[in-house]
Amino acid sequence: MAEILPNILTLLMLIMLQAVLGFDNLLYISIESKRVPEEKQKMVRTWGIGLAIVLRIVLLFVLMFLMEKLTAPWFKVDTYAVSGSFGFSEIITLFGGAFIIYTAIKEVLHMVTLEEGHGSDAKKTSVAKAITMIVVMNAVFSFDSILGAMAITEVAWIMITAIIFSGILMIWMADKVSSFLQKNRMYEVLGLFILFIVGILLISEGGHKAHLSFFGHHVEAMSKATFYFVIGVLVAVDIIQGRYQKKLMAKQAAKVRL
């Protein structure tokens, strides 16, 4: 009985941790699900997150039993221009960050050029491909949360329960986020730039773990405080700009009526 209460508190802490660290994942899921026809978007989000939960549990056990092999460097680069040692975690983090940056830039360019293809692209993406991308990118986002969970507790059932609960919460939140972005299209740009910053965060973390350096200058990991500050500034600028734009439009409409 004495161990039940601490385990419950640990479980609640892990669920909160998974939820906080999963926000950027929700943005990616919402954007990726838009690539399929509207009637299949909810199914893509549900199946994508559901399969990702299973993959997270598998990844948890892999990290628990193969931690030493996965953290050991696979290969090293040591030249005048570039140096670093790369293992499984570093490669996945760097690849994930680069892919997220690519996705964000591509979507922003679609918006800037006002291509009709931005809407029609969704119809060209298969459901299987969208689900696969959600599952793969979910695995990239999972590393921080799983390693954080392993640092908090060694009890496997607590970590698995937290992953399942956070996954269910993510399915519910993904629908809410997607619905909000659909009704407020101007916030889509904000979401994409947040994803862009997330990509930079992942690349900086991967580079720092790999001791990556260019011409003797080491890559430093972006601190979480800096990350949240930048996100806060982006949100504040977007809100202020939106209100200012509405005020200008109201003044123009008043002049037209006069």
PDB file of C-alpha atoms in Angstrom:
ATOM      1  CA  MET A   1       0.000   0.000   0.000  1.00  0.00           C
ATOM      2  CA  ALA A   2       2.912   2.310   0.774  1.00  0.00           C
ATOM      3  CA  GLU A   3       4.187   1.972  -2.808  1.00  0.00           C
ATOM      4  CA  ILE A   4       0.818   2.569  -4.509  1.00  0.00           C
ATOM      5  CA  LEU A   5       0.575   6.313  -3.834  1.00  0.00           C
ATOM      6  CA  PRO A   6       4.121   7.132  -5.046  1.00  0.00           C
ATOM      7  CA  ASN A   7       3.507   5.022  -8.173  1.00  0.00           C
ATOM      8  CA  ILE A   8       0.232   6.856  -8.895  1.00  0.00           C
ATOM      9  CA  LEU A   9       1.928  10.244  -8.448  1.00  0.00           C
ATOM     10  CA  THR A  10       4.752   9.130 -10.739  1.00  0.00           C
ATOM     11  CA  LEU A  11       2.203   7.947 -13.305  1.00  0.00           C
ATOM     12  CA  LEU A  12       0.403  11.302 -13.261  1.00  0.00           C
ATOM     13  CA  MET A  13       3.729  13.126 -13.595  1.00  0.00           C
ATOM     14  CA  LEU A  14       4.687  11.008 -16.606  1.00  0.00           C
ATOM     15  CA  ILE A  15       1.312  11.559 -18.295  1.00  0.00           C
ATOM     16  CA  MET A  16       1.771  15.323 -17.883  1.00  0.00           C
ATOM     17  CA  LEU A  17       5.343  15.050 -19.217  1.00  0.00           C
ATOM     18  CA  GLN A  18       4.172  13.084 -22.259  1.00  0.00           C
ATOM     19  CA  ALA A  19       1.384  15.616 -22.898  1.00  0.00           C
ATOM     20  CA  VAL A  20       3.702  18.647 -22.704  1.00  0.00           C
ATOM     21  CA  LEU A  21       6.393  17.077 -24.894  1.00  0.00           C
ATOM     22  CA  GLY A  22       3.751  15.896 -27.366  1.00  0.00           C
ATOM     23  CA  PHE A  23       2.469  19.360 -28.364  1.00  0.00           C
ATOM     24  CA  ASP A  24       4.866  19.752 -31.303  1.00  0.00           C
ATOM     25  CA  ASN A  25       3.951  16.220 -32.369  1.00  0.00           C
ATOM     26  CA  LEU A  26       0.283  17.252 -32.510  1.00  0.00           C
ATOM     27  CA  LEU A  27       1.109  20.054 -34.937  1.00  0.00           C
ATOM     28  CA  TYR A  28       2.898  17.658 -37.257  1.00  0.00           C
ATOM     29  CA  ILE A  29       0.054  15.115 -37.058  1.00  0.00           C
ATOM     30  CA  SER A  30      -2.512  17.812 -37.895  1.00  0.00           C
ATOM     31  CA  ILE A  31      -0.510  19.023 -40.909  1.00  0.00           C
ATOM     32  CA  GLU A  32       0.275  15.522 -42.192  1.00  0.00           C
ATOM     33  CA  SER A  33      -3.347  14.335 -41.901  1.00  0.00           C
ATOM     34  CA  LYS A  34      -4.460  17.237 -44.126  1.00  0.00           C
ATOM     35  CA  ARG A  35      -2.718  15.559 -47.060  1.00  0.00           C
ATOM     36  CA  VAL A  36      -5.476  12.941 -47.366  1.00  0.00           C
ATOM     37  CA  PRO A  37      -9.141  13.514 -48.290  1.00  0.00           C
ATOM     38  CA  GLU A  38     -11.118  15.211 -45.511  1.00  0.00           C
ATOM     39  CA  GLU A  39     -13.355  12.200 -44.816  1.00  0.00           C
ATOM     40  CA  LYS A  40     -10.264  10.070 -44.027  1.00  0.00           C
ATOM     41  CA  GLN A  41      -8.319  12.569 -41.924  1.00  0.00           C
ATOM     42  CA  LYS A  42      -9.741  11.472 -38.564  1.00  0.00           C
ATOM     43  CA  MET A  43      -9.006   7.824 -39.385  1.00  0.00           C
ATOM     44  CA  VAL A  44      -5.423   8.707 -40.346  1.00  0.00           C
ATOM     45  CA  ARG A  45      -4.875  10.543 -37.044  1.00  0.00           C
ATOM     46  CA  THR A  46      -6.411   7.721 -34.995  1.00  0.00           C
ATOM     47  CA  TRP A  47      -4.517   4.899 -36.714  1.00  0.00           C
ATOM     48  CA  GLY A  48      -1.293   6.894 -36.879  1.00  0.00           C
ATOM     49  CA  ILE A  49      -1.283   7.682 -33.165  1.00  0.00           C
ATOM     50  CA  GLY A  50      -2.552   4.189 -32.255  1.00  0.00           C
ATOM     51  CA  LEU A  51       0.305   2.487 -34.118  1.00  0.00           C
ATOM     52  CA  ALA A  52       2.709   5.073 -32.710  1.00  0.00           C
ATOM     53  CA  ILE A  53       1.673   4.061 -29.168  1.00  0.00           C
ATOM     54  CA  VAL A  54       2.621   0.448 -29.949  1.00  0.00           C
ATOM     55  CA  LEU A  55       5.909   1.618 -31.456  1.00  0.00           C
ATOM     56  CA  ARG A  56       6.631   3.754 -28.371  1.00  0.00           C
ATOM     57  CA  ILE A  57       6.150   0.732 -26.092  1.00  0.00           C
ATOM     58  CA  VAL A  58       8.464  -1.344 -28.303  1.00  0.00           C
ATOM     59  CA  LEU A  59      10.977   1.515 -28.326  1.00  0.00           C
ATOM     60  CA  LEU A  60      10.770   1.727 -24.535  1.00  0.00           C
ATOM     61  CA  PHE A  61      11.773  -1.938 -24.142  1.00  0.00           C
ATOM     62  CA  VAL A  62      14.480  -1.594 -26.797  1.00  0.00           C
ATOM     63  CA  LEU A  63      15.983   1.373 -24.960  1.00  0.00           C
ATOM     64  CA  MET A  64      15.729  -0.450 -21.622  1.00  0.00           C
ATOM     65  CA  PHE A  65      17.569  -3.581 -22.813  1.00  0.00           C
ATOM     66  CA  LEU A  66      19.871  -2.149 -25.476  1.00  0.00           C
ATOM     67  CA  MET A  67      20.700   1.247 -23.988  1.00  0.00           C
ATOM     68  CA  GLU A  68      24.468   0.732 -24.049  1.00  0.00           C
ATOM     69  CA  LYS A  69      24.547  -0.456 -27.674  1.00  0.00           C
ATOM     70  CA  LEU A  70      22.228   2.309 -28.875  1.00  0.00           C
ATOM     71  CA  THR A  71      24.091   5.081 -27.067  1.00  0.00           C
ATOM     72  CA  ALA A  72      27.518   3.912 -28.277  1.00  0.00           C
ATOM     73  CA  PRO A  73      28.727   5.749 -31.422  1.00  0.00           C
ATOM     74  CA  TRP A  74      28.374   3.841 -34.696  1.00  0.00           C
ATOM     75  CA  PHE A  75      30.861   5.890 -36.661  1.00  0.00           C
ATOM     76  CA  LYS A  76      32.991   9.021 -36.315  1.00  0.00           C
ATOM     77  CA  VAL A  77      33.885  11.872 -38.646  1.00  0.00           C
ATOM     78  CA  ASP A  78      37.091  13.788 -38.033  1.00  0.00           C
ATOM     79  CA  THR A  79      38.090  16.249 -40.742  1.00  0.00           C
ATOM     80  CA  TYR A  80      39.252  19.856 -40.759  1.00  0.00           C
ATOM     81  CA  ALA A  81      35.757  21.113 -41.601  1.00  0.00           C
ATOM     82  CA  VAL A  82      33.495  18.667 -39.721  1.00  0.00           C
ATOM     83  CA  SER A  83      33.947  16.365 -36.743  1.00  0.00           C
ATOM     84  CA  GLY A  84      31.592  14.331 -34.591  1.00  0.00           C
ATOM     85  CA  SER A  85      30.591  10.861 -33.414  1.00  0.00           C
ATOM     86  CA  PHE A  86      27.202   9.519 -34.489  1.00  0.00           C
ATOM     87  CA  GLY A  87      25.078   6.811 -32.909  1.00  0.00           C
ATOM     88  CA  PHE A  88      21.456   5.678 -33.260  1.00  0.00           C
ATOM     89  CA  SER A  89      19.963   8.476 -31.146  1.00  0.00           C
ATOM     90  CA  GLU A  90      22.020  11.226 -32.815  1.00  0.00           C
ATOM     91  CA  ILE A  91      21.180  10.060 -36.345  1.00  0.00           C
ATOM     92  CA  ILE A  92      17.444   9.780 -35.625  1.00  0.00           C
ATOM     93  CA  THR A  93      17.338  13.201 -33.926  1.00  0.00           C
ATOM     94  CA  LEU A  94      19.266  14.939 -36.725  1.00  0.00           C
ATOM     95  CA  PHE A  95      17.211  13.248 -39.450  1.00  0.00           C
ATOM     96  CA  GLY A  96      13.935  14.068 -37.683  1.00  0.00           C
ATOM     97  CA  GLY A  97      14.887  17.716 -37.217  1.00  0.00           C
ATOM     98  CA  ALA A  98      15.961  18.091 -40.851  1.00  0.00           C
ATOM     99  CA  PHE A  99      12.770  16.453 -42.129  1.00  0.00           C
ATOM    100  CA  ILE A 100      10.552  18.671 -39.957  1.00  0.00           C
ATOM    101  CA  ILE A 101      12.340  21.798 -41.224  1.00  0.00           C
ATOM    102  CA  TYR A 102      11.892  20.565 -44.803  1.00  0.00           C
ATOM    103  CA  THR A 103       8.172  19.923 -44.213  1.00  0.00           C
ATOM    104  CA  ALA A 104       7.602  23.345 -42.627  1.00  0.00           C
ATOM    105  CA  ILE A 105       9.454  25.219 -45.390  1.00  0.00           C
ATOM    106  CA  LYS A 106       7.631  23.284 -48.119  1.00  0.00           C
ATOM    107  CA  GLU A 107       4.212  24.053 -46.631  1.00  0.00           C
ATOM    108  CA  VAL A 108       5.068  27.738 -46.130  1.00  0.00           C
ATOM    109  CA  LEU A 109       6.208  27.999 -49.763  1.00  0.00           C
ATOM    110  CA  HIS A 110       2.896  26.496 -50.859  1.00  0.00           C
ATOM    111  CA  MET A 111       1.080  29.206 -48.913  1.00  0.00           C
ATOM    112  CA  VAL A 112       3.296  32.058 -50.132  1.00  0.00           C
ATOM    113  CA  THR A 113       2.923  31.085 -53.792  1.00  0.00           C
ATOM    114  CA  LEU A 114      -0.827  30.557 -53.261  1.00  0.00           C
ATOM    115  CA  GLU A 115      -0.756  27.344 -55.237  1.00  0.00           C
ATOM    116  CA  GLU A 116      -3.974  25.471 -55.643  1.00  0.00           C
ATOM    117  CA  GLY A 117      -1.830  22.406 -55.276  1.00  0.00           C
ATOM    118  CA  HIS A 118      -1.674  23.058 -51.550  1.00  0.00           C
ATOM    119  CA  GLY A 119      -5.195  21.782 -51.305  1.00  0.00           C
ATOM    120  CA  SER A 120      -4.962  19.152 -54.041  1.00  0.00           C
ATOM    121  CA  ASP A 121      -1.714  17.682 -52.683  1.00  0.00           C
ATOM    122  CA  ALA A 122      -3.715  16.107 -49.880  1.00  0.00           C
ATOM    123  CA  LYS A 123      -5.672  13.997 -52.404  1.00  0.00           C
ATOM    124  CA  LYS A 124      -2.417  12.694 -53.953  1.00  0.00           C
ATOM    125  CA  THR A 125      -1.124  11.326 -50.635  1.00  0.00           C
ATOM    126  CA  SER A 126      -2.266   7.827 -49.753  1.00  0.00           C
ATOM    127  CA  VAL A 127      -3.686   6.993 -46.363  1.00  0.00           C
ATOM    128  CA  ALA A 128      -0.938   4.404 -45.798  1.00  0.00           C
ATOM    129  CA  LYS A 129       1.808   6.936 -46.530  1.00  0.00           C
ATOM    130  CA  ALA A 130       0.301   9.551 -44.197  1.00  0.00           C
ATOM    131  CA  ILE A 131      -0.077   6.996 -41.368  1.00  0.00           C
ATOM    132  CA  THR A 132       3.494   5.769 -41.924  1.00  0.00           C
ATOM    133  CA  MET A 133       4.889   9.319 -41.735  1.00  0.00           C
ATOM    134  CA  ILE A 134       2.934  10.014 -38.517  1.00  0.00           C
ATOM    135  CA  VAL A 135       4.250   6.804 -36.936  1.00  0.00           C
ATOM    136  CA  VAL A 136       7.866   7.455 -38.020  1.00  0.00           C
ATOM    137  CA  MET A 137       7.902  11.084 -36.876  1.00  0.00           C
ATOM    138  CA  ASN A 138       6.170  10.085 -33.634  1.00  0.00           C
ATOM    139  CA  ALA A 139       9.124   7.787 -32.972  1.00  0.00           C
ATOM    140  CA  VAL A 140      11.487  10.741 -33.465  1.00  0.00           C
ATOM    141  CA  PHE A 141       9.485  12.858 -31.029  1.00  0.00           C
ATOM    142  CA  SER A 142       9.334   9.933 -28.584  1.00  0.00           C
ATOM    143  CA  PHE A 143      13.005   9.893 -27.624  1.00  0.00           C
ATOM    144  CA  ASP A 144      12.845  12.842 -25.231  1.00  0.00           C
ATOM    145  CA  SER A 145       9.676  11.654 -23.538  1.00  0.00           C
ATOM    146  CA  ILE A 146      10.830   8.025 -23.189  1.00  0.00           C
ATOM    147  CA  LEU A 147      14.286   8.956 -21.893  1.00  0.00           C
ATOM    148  CA  GLY A 148      12.609  11.412 -19.515  1.00  0.00           C
ATOM    149  CA  ALA A 149      10.289   8.651 -18.295  1.00  0.00           C
ATOM    150  CA  MET A 150      13.227   6.275 -17.765  1.00  0.00           C
ATOM    151  CA  ALA A 151      14.979   8.975 -15.718  1.00  0.00           C
ATOM    152  CA  ILE A 152      11.926   9.357 -13.465  1.00  0.00           C
ATOM    153  CA  THR A 153      11.077   5.710 -12.842  1.00  0.00           C
ATOM    154  CA  GLU A 154      12.320   2.195 -13.589  1.00  0.00           C
ATOM    155  CA  VAL A 155       8.886   0.572 -13.215  1.00  0.00           C
ATOM    156  CA  ALA A 156       7.896  -0.667 -16.677  1.00  0.00           C
ATOM    157  CA  TRP A 157       4.112  -0.814 -16.122  1.00  0.00           C
ATOM    158  CA  ILE A 158       4.045   2.846 -15.041  1.00  0.00           C
ATOM    159  CA  MET A 159       5.855   3.947 -18.204  1.00  0.00           C
ATOM    160  CA  ILE A 160       3.637   1.786 -20.445  1.00  0.00           C
ATOM    161  CA  THR A 161       0.448   3.077 -18.781  1.00  0.00           C
ATOM    162  CA  ALA A 162       1.648   6.679 -19.183  1.00  0.00           C
ATOM    163  CA  ILE A 163       2.365   6.070 -22.880  1.00  0.00           C
ATOM    164  CA  ILE A 164      -1.112   4.574 -23.453  1.00  0.00           C
ATOM    165  CA  PHE A 165      -2.934   7.338 -21.548  1.00  0.00           C
ATOM    166  CA  SER A 166      -0.957  10.079 -23.278  1.00  0.00           C
ATOM    167  CA  GLY A 167      -1.667   8.401 -26.629  1.00  0.00           C
ATOM    168  CA  ILE A 168      -5.413   8.424 -25.984  1.00  0.00           C
ATOM    169  CA  LEU A 169      -5.162  12.065 -24.923  1.00  0.00           C
ATOM    170  CA  MET A 170      -3.176  12.801 -28.085  1.00  0.00           C
ATOM    171  CA  ILE A 171      -5.878  11.238 -30.302  1.00  0.00           C
ATOM    172  CA  TRP A 172      -8.482  13.488 -28.669  1.00  0.00           C
ATOM    173  CA  MET A 173      -6.267  16.579 -28.835  1.00  0.00           C
ATOM    174  CA  ALA A 174      -5.224  15.916 -32.455  1.00  0.00           C
ATOM    175  CA  ASP A 175      -8.864  16.202 -33.566  1.00  0.00           C
ATOM    176  CA  LYS A 176      -9.240  19.433 -31.583  1.00  0.00           C
ATOM    177  CA  VAL A 177      -6.027  20.961 -32.982  1.00  0.00           C
ATOM    178  CA  SER A 178      -6.932  19.956 -36.561  1.00  0.00           C
ATOM    179  CA  SER A 179     -10.443  21.375 -36.173  1.00  0.00           C
ATOM    180  CA  PHE A 180      -9.054  24.643 -34.755  1.00  0.00           C
ATOM    181  CA  LEU A 181      -6.549  25.038 -37.603  1.00  0.00           C
ATOM    182  CA  GLN A 182      -9.274  24.258 -40.135  1.00  0.00           C
ATOM    183  CA  LYS A 183     -11.520  27.001 -38.730  1.00  0.00           C
ATOM    184  CA  ASN A 184      -8.663  29.474 -38.167  1.00  0.00           C
ATOM    185  CA  ARG A 185      -6.499  29.084 -41.255  1.00  0.00           C
ATOM    186  CA  MET A 186      -4.331  32.101 -40.394  1.00  0.00           C
ATOM    187  CA  TYR A 187      -2.907  30.183 -37.412  1.00  0.00           C
ATOM    188  CA  GLU A 188      -1.620  27.528 -39.817  1.00  0.00           C
ATOM    189  CA  VAL A 189       1.366  29.745 -40.612  1.00  0.00           C
ATOM    190  CA  LEU A 190       2.098  30.096 -36.884  1.00  0.00           C
ATOM    191  CA  GLY A 191       1.939  26.310 -36.490  1.00  0.00           C
ATOM    192  CA  LEU A 192       4.364  25.806 -39.366  1.00  0.00           C
ATOM    193  CA  PHE A 193       6.881  28.276 -37.941  1.00  0.00           C
ATOM    194  CA  ILE A 194       6.605  26.555 -34.548  1.00  0.00           C
ATOM    195  CA  LEU A 195       7.386  23.273 -36.333  1.00  0.00           C
ATOM    196  CA  PHE A 196      10.363  24.998 -37.983  1.00  0.00           C
ATOM    197  CA  ILE A 197      11.706  25.996 -34.548  1.00  0.00           C
ATOM    198  CA  VAL A 198      11.096  22.436 -33.308  1.00  0.00           C
ATOM    199  CA  GLY A 199      13.240  21.188 -36.205  1.00  0.00           C
ATOM    200  CA  ILE A 200      16.041  23.566 -35.225  1.00  0.00           C
ATOM    201  CA  LEU A 201      15.725  22.380 -31.608  1.00  0.00           C
ATOM    202  CA  LEU A 202      16.069  18.726 -32.665  1.00  0.00           C
ATOM    203  CA  ILE A 203      19.044  19.419 -34.928  1.00  0.00           C
ATOM    204  CA  SER A 204      20.806  21.384 -32.198  1.00  0.00           C
ATOM    205  CA  GLU A 205      20.167  18.574 -29.695  1.00  0.00           C
ATOM    206  CA  GLY A 206      21.339  15.909 -32.136  1.00  0.00           C
ATOM    207  CA  GLY A 207      24.439  17.939 -33.024  1.00  0.00           C
ATOM    208  CA  HIS A 208      25.244  18.512 -29.355  1.00  0.00           C
ATOM    209  CA  LYS A 209      24.870  14.802 -28.521  1.00  0.00           C
ATOM    210  CA  ALA A 210      27.100  13.900 -31.458  1.00  0.00           C
ATOM    211  CA  HIS A 211      29.725  16.490 -30.376  1.00  0.00           C
ATOM    212  CA  LEU A 212      29.329  17.917 -33.874  1.00  0.00           C
ATOM    213  CA  SER A 213      31.585  20.829 -34.769  1.00  0.00           C
ATOM    214  CA  PHE A 214      32.224  22.884 -37.893  1.00  0.00           C
ATOM    215  CA  PHE A 215      35.721  24.372 -38.280  1.00  0.00           C
ATOM    216  CA  GLY A 216      36.274  23.917 -34.545  1.00  0.00           C
ATOM    217  CA  HIS A 217      32.982  25.530 -33.497  1.00  0.00           C
ATOM    218  CA  HIS A 218      30.833  23.091 -31.507  1.00  0.00           C
ATOM    219  CA  VAL A 219      27.076  22.860 -31.997  1.00  0.00           C
ATOM    220  CA  GLU A 220      25.286  23.850 -28.782  1.00  0.00           C
ATOM    221  CA  ALA A 221      21.862  22.491 -27.888  1.00  0.00           C
ATOM    222  CA  MET A 222      19.069  25.060 -27.785  1.00  0.00           C
ATOM    223  CA  SER A 223      17.875  25.352 -24.193  1.00  0.00           C
ATOM    224  CA  LYS A 224      14.233  24.583 -23.478  1.00  0.00           C
ATOM    225  CA  ALA A 225      13.872  28.062 -21.919  1.00  0.00           C
ATOM    226  CA  THR A 226      15.005  29.668 -25.197  1.00  0.00           C
ATOM    227  CA  PHE A 227      12.679  27.391 -27.168  1.00  0.00           C
ATOM    228  CA  TYR A 228       9.600  28.288 -25.119  1.00  0.00           C
ATOM    229  CA  PHE A 229      10.548  31.989 -25.164  1.00  0.00           C
ATOM    230  CA  VAL A 230      10.756  31.971 -28.978  1.00  0.00           C
ATOM    231  CA  ILE A 231       7.420  30.147 -29.215  1.00  0.00           C
ATOM    232  CA  GLY A 232       5.868  32.667 -26.825  1.00  0.00           C
ATOM    233  CA  VAL A 233       7.147  35.573 -28.948  1.00  0.00           C
ATOM    234  CA  LEU A 234       5.780  33.968 -32.133  1.00  0.00           C
ATOM    235  CA  VAL A 235       2.349  33.458 -30.560  1.00  0.00           C
ATOM    236  CA  ALA A 236       2.275  37.020 -29.155  1.00  0.00           C
ATOM    237  CA  VAL A 237       3.287  38.551 -32.510  1.00  0.00           C
ATOM    238  CA  ASP A 238       0.661  36.484 -34.340  1.00  0.00           C
ATOM    239  CA  ILE A 239      -2.122  37.496 -31.921  1.00  0.00           C
ATOM    240  CA  ILE A 240      -1.182  41.196 -31.983  1.00  0.00           C
ATOM    241  CA  GLN A 241      -0.829  41.221 -35.756  1.00  0.00           C
ATOM    242  CA  GLY A 242      -4.203  39.490 -36.163  1.00  0.00           C
ATOM    243  CA  ARG A 243      -5.986  42.028 -33.960  1.00  0.00           C
ATOM    244  CA  TYR A 244      -4.246  44.949 -35.660  1.00  0.00           C
ATOM    245  CA  GLN A 245      -5.234  43.616 -39.071  1.00  0.00           C
ATOM    246  CA  LYS A 246      -8.868  43.298 -37.985  1.00  0.00           C
ATOM    247  CA  LYS A 247      -8.796  46.892 -36.722  1.00  0.00           C
ATOM    248  CA  LEU A 248      -7.406  48.133 -40.050  1.00  0.00           C
ATOM    249  CA  MET A 249     -10.024  46.177 -41.991  1.00  0.00           C
ATOM    250  CA  ALA A 250     -12.778  47.628 -39.800  1.00  0.00           C
ATOM    251  CA  LYS A 251     -11.510  51.169 -40.470  1.00  0.00           C
ATOM    252  CA  GLN A 252     -11.379  50.524 -44.221  1.00  0.00           C
ATOM    253  CA  ALA A 253     -14.898  49.102 -44.169  1.00  0.00           C
ATOM    254  CA  ALA A 254     -16.118  52.189 -42.270  1.00  0.00           C
ATOM    255  CA  LYS A 255     -14.526  54.481 -44.876  1.00  0.00           C
ATOM    256  CA  VAL A 256     -16.208  52.552 -47.699  1.00  0.00           C
ATOM    257  CA  ARG A 257     -19.634  52.928 -46.043  1.00  0.00           C
ATOM    258  CA  LEU A 258     -19.066  56.698 -45.737  1.00  0.00           C
TER     259      LEU A 258
END
